[in-house]
C-alpha atoms as one frame of an Amber mdcrd trajectory, in Angstrom:
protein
  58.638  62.780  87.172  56.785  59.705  86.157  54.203  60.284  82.929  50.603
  60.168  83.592  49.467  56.378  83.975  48.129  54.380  81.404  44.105  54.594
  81.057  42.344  51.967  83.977  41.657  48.176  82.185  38.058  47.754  82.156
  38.425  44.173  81.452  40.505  43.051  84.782  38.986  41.108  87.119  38.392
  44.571  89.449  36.845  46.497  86.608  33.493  47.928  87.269  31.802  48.084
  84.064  27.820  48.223  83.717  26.322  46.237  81.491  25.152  49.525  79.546
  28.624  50.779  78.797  29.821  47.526  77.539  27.263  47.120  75.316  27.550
  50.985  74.044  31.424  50.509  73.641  31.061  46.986  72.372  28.826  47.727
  69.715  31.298  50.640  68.405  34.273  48.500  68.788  32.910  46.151  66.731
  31.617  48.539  63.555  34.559  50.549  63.700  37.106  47.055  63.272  34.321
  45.694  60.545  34.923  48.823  58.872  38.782  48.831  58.700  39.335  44.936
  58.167  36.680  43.401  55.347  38.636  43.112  52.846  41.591  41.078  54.571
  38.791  39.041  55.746  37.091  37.897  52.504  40.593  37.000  51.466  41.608
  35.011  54.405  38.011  33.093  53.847  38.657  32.435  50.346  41.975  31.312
  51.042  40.702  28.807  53.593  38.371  27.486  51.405  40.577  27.487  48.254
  42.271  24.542  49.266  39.812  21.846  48.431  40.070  23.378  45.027  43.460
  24.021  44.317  46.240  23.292  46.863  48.701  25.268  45.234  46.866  28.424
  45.191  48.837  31.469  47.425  47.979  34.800  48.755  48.905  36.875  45.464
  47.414  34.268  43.267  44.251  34.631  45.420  43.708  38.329  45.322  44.772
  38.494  41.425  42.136  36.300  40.674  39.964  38.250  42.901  40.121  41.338
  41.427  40.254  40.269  37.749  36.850  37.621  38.055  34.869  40.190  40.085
  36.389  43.492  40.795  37.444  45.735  43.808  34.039  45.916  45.632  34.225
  42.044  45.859  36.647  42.643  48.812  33.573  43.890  50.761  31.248  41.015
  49.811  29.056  39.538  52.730  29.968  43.049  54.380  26.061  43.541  55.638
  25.467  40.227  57.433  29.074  40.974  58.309  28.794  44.799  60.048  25.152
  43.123  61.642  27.730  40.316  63.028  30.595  42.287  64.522  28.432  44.632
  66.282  25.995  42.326  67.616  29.120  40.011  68.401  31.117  43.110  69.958
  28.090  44.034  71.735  27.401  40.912  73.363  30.716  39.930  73.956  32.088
  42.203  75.567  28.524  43.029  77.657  28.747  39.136  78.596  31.967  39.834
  79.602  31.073  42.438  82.208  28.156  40.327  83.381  29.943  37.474  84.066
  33.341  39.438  85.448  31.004  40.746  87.958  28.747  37.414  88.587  32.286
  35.313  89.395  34.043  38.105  91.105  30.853  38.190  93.479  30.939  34.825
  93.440  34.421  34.214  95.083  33.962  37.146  97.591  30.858  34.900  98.743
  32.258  31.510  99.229  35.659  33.289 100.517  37.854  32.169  97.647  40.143
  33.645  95.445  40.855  32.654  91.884  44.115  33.905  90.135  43.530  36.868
  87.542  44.519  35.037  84.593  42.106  31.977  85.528  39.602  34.314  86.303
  39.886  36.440  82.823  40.176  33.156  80.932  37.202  31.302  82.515  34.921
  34.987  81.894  36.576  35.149  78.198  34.883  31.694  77.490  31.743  32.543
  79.208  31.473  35.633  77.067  32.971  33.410  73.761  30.344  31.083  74.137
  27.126  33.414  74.903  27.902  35.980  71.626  28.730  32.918  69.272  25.344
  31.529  69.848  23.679  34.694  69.313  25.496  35.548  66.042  26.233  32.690
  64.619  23.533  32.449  61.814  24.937  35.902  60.356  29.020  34.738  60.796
  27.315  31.419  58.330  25.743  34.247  56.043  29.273  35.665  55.862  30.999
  33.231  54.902  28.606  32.128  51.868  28.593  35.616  50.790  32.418  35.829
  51.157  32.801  32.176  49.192  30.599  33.618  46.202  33.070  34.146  43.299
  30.324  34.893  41.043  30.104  38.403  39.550  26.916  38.554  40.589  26.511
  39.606  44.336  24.028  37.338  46.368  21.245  38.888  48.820  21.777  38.089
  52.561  17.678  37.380  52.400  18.255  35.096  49.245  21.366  33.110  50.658
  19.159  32.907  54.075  16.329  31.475  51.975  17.949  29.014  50.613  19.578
  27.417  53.174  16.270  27.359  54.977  15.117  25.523  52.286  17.579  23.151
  52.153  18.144  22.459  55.933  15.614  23.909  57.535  15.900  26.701  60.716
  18.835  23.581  61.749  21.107  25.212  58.722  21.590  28.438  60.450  23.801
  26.571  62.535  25.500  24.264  60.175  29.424  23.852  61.418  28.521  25.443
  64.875  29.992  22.788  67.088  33.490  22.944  65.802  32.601  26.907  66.205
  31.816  26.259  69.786  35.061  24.709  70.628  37.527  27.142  68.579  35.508
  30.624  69.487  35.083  29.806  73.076  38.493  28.721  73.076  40.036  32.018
  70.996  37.678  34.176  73.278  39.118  32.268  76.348  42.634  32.934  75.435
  42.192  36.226  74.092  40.843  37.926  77.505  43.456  35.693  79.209  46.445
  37.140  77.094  45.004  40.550  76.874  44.870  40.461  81.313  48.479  38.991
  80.756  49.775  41.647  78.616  48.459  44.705  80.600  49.698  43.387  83.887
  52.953  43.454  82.562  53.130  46.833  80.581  51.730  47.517  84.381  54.538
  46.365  85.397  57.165  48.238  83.072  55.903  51.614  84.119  56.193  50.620
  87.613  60.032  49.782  87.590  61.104  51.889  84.531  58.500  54.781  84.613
  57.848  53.819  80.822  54.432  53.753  79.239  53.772  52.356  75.934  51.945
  54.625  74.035  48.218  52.805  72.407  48.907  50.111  75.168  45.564  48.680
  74.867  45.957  48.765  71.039  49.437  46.721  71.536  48.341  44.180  73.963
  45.115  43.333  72.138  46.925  42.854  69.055  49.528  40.290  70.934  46.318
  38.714  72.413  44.600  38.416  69.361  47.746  37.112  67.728  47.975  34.505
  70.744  44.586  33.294  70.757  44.442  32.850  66.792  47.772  30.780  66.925
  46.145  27.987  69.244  42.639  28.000  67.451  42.861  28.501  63.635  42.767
  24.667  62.632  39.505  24.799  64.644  38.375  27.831  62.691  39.369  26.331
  58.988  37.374  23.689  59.952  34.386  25.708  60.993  34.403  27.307  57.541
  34.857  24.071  56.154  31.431  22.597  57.261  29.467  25.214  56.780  30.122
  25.181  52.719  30.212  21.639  53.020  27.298  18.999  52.709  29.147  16.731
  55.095  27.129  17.374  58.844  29.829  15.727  60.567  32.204  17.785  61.694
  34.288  14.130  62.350  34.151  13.620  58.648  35.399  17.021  57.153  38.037
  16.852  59.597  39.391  13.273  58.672  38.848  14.304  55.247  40.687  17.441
  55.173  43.422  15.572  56.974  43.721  12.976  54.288  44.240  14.858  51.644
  45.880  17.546  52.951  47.583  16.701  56.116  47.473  18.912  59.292  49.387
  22.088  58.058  46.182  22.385  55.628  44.039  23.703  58.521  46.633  26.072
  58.692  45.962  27.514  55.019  45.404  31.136  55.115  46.825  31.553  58.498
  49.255  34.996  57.909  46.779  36.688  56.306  44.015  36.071  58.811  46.105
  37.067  61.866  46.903  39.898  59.245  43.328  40.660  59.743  42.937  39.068
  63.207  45.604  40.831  64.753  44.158  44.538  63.548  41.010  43.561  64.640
  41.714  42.663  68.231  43.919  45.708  68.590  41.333  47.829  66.974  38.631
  46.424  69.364  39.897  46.306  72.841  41.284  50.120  71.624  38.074  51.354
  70.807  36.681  49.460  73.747  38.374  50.857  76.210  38.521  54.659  74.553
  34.986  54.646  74.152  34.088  53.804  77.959  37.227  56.205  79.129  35.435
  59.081  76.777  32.079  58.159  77.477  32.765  58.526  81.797  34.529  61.708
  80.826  31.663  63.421  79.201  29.339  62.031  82.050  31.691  63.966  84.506
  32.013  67.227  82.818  28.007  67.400  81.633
């Protein structure tokens, strides 16, 4: 006798998801991954940034000097403008997401056409990538200042906001966000696309061998995330990049960076941010889906 079936994938193409669930589910996916993974990612920032001040500096190096300049809780600096940005980015991702699944499936059924479910995730992933990056942006830039900070002194989201209104206007909220444009909507693109890919074969397994992998939404988002991270994290270096540098051209701190560092530079800090990437995507689609299984659960039996 065959085990019970893995739990339905509310983010393939024949999902029926309401916008309310997603953004309920999105917006715990997102605290609850904040929650587990800030302190990988102020490392993985300052490790990306590190290299226009010392090329030689590593992982261990990094955290030593860390810990010994400003102490333990500096693993958790930028965390508010951070939590504010994964939930509002979980929640509008992953809403976006059901929006536009919907809007294209209904789409093909009216013009009688069919696209392939891995074209079809992909072209929703970006859709969704690009829709929560512009909404969130201006915290993710508040992040990353707070993150660079390796003063002992811990900076106020409203002070670090202040002063880069003063300094660039409402315009510096976005500093860097073209480059962000291109490698989120990409990641996001590729992440829904490997995530479809990844379920449709553990599908697959228990079909012919009657297997099911146990946390498979946990396991599939972490190979998407891994997946999507691969292809984009030059994109992403460079993002960070430009918005702690004073160059505006995104053209410039690329050639730049390149110069002096050559292209396995925008791959600084790449283990240990798909050692914080990875978690994160496995933790989010997990909680994602959980939270929407649970929550139609309780509906039933109130």
């Amino acid at each position: 006798m065959k085990p019970a079936s893995p739990r339905e994938d509310h983010l393939s193409k024949n999902s029926d998801v309401s916008p309310v669930e997603s953004l309920v589910a999105g917006s715990i996916s997102g605290a609850v991954a904040r929650a587990v993974t800030a302190p990988l990612d102020t490392i993985k920032i300052r490790l990306q940034l590190s290299l226009s001040r010392d090329k030689h500096s590593s992982l261990a190096s990094t955290v030593k000097k860390l810990l010994r300049n400003e102490g333990v809780t500096a693993l958790w600096k930028g965390n508010v403008p951070a939590e504010i940005l994964y939930v509002l980015y979980g929640a509008s991702q992953f809403t976006s997401y059901s929006l536009l699944n919907t809007g294209l499936r209904d789409l093909q059924d009216s013009f009688n056409v069919s696209m392939s479910p891995s074209l079809h995730t992909f072209t929703v992933g970006c859709g969704a990538g690009l829709s929560s990056t512009v909404l969130t942006y201006p915290f993710d830039l508040l992040r990353t200042k707070l993150a660079a900070n390796e003063g002992e002194k811990f900076l106020s989201m409203t002070s670090v906001a202040r002063d880069i209104y003063r300094e660039r206007g409402f315009i510096g909220y976005f500093a860097g966000i073209r480059p962000s444009l291109l490698s989120i909507v990409a990641s996001s693109g590729l992440f829904f696309w490997s995530y479809s890919l990844a379920r449709r074969t553990t599908d697959k397994i228990y079909e012919q061998f009657g297997y099911r992998i146990w946390g498979v939404e946990a396991v599939c988002g972490f190979a998407a995330g891994t997946t999507a991270k691969a292809i984009t994290f030059p994109l992403d270096t460079l993002r960070k990049r430009m918005q702690i540098s004073q160059q505006r051209s995104g053209l410039r701190v690329f050639i730049n960076n390149f110069k002096a560092h050559g292209f396995f530079g925008f791959y600084r800090g790449f283990f240990v941010s798909l050692m914080k990437t990875a978690p994160t995507s496995a933790i989010s689609v997990f909680v994602y889906e959980y939270s929407i299984s649970a929550t139609r659960k309780a509906s039933v039996l109130i």
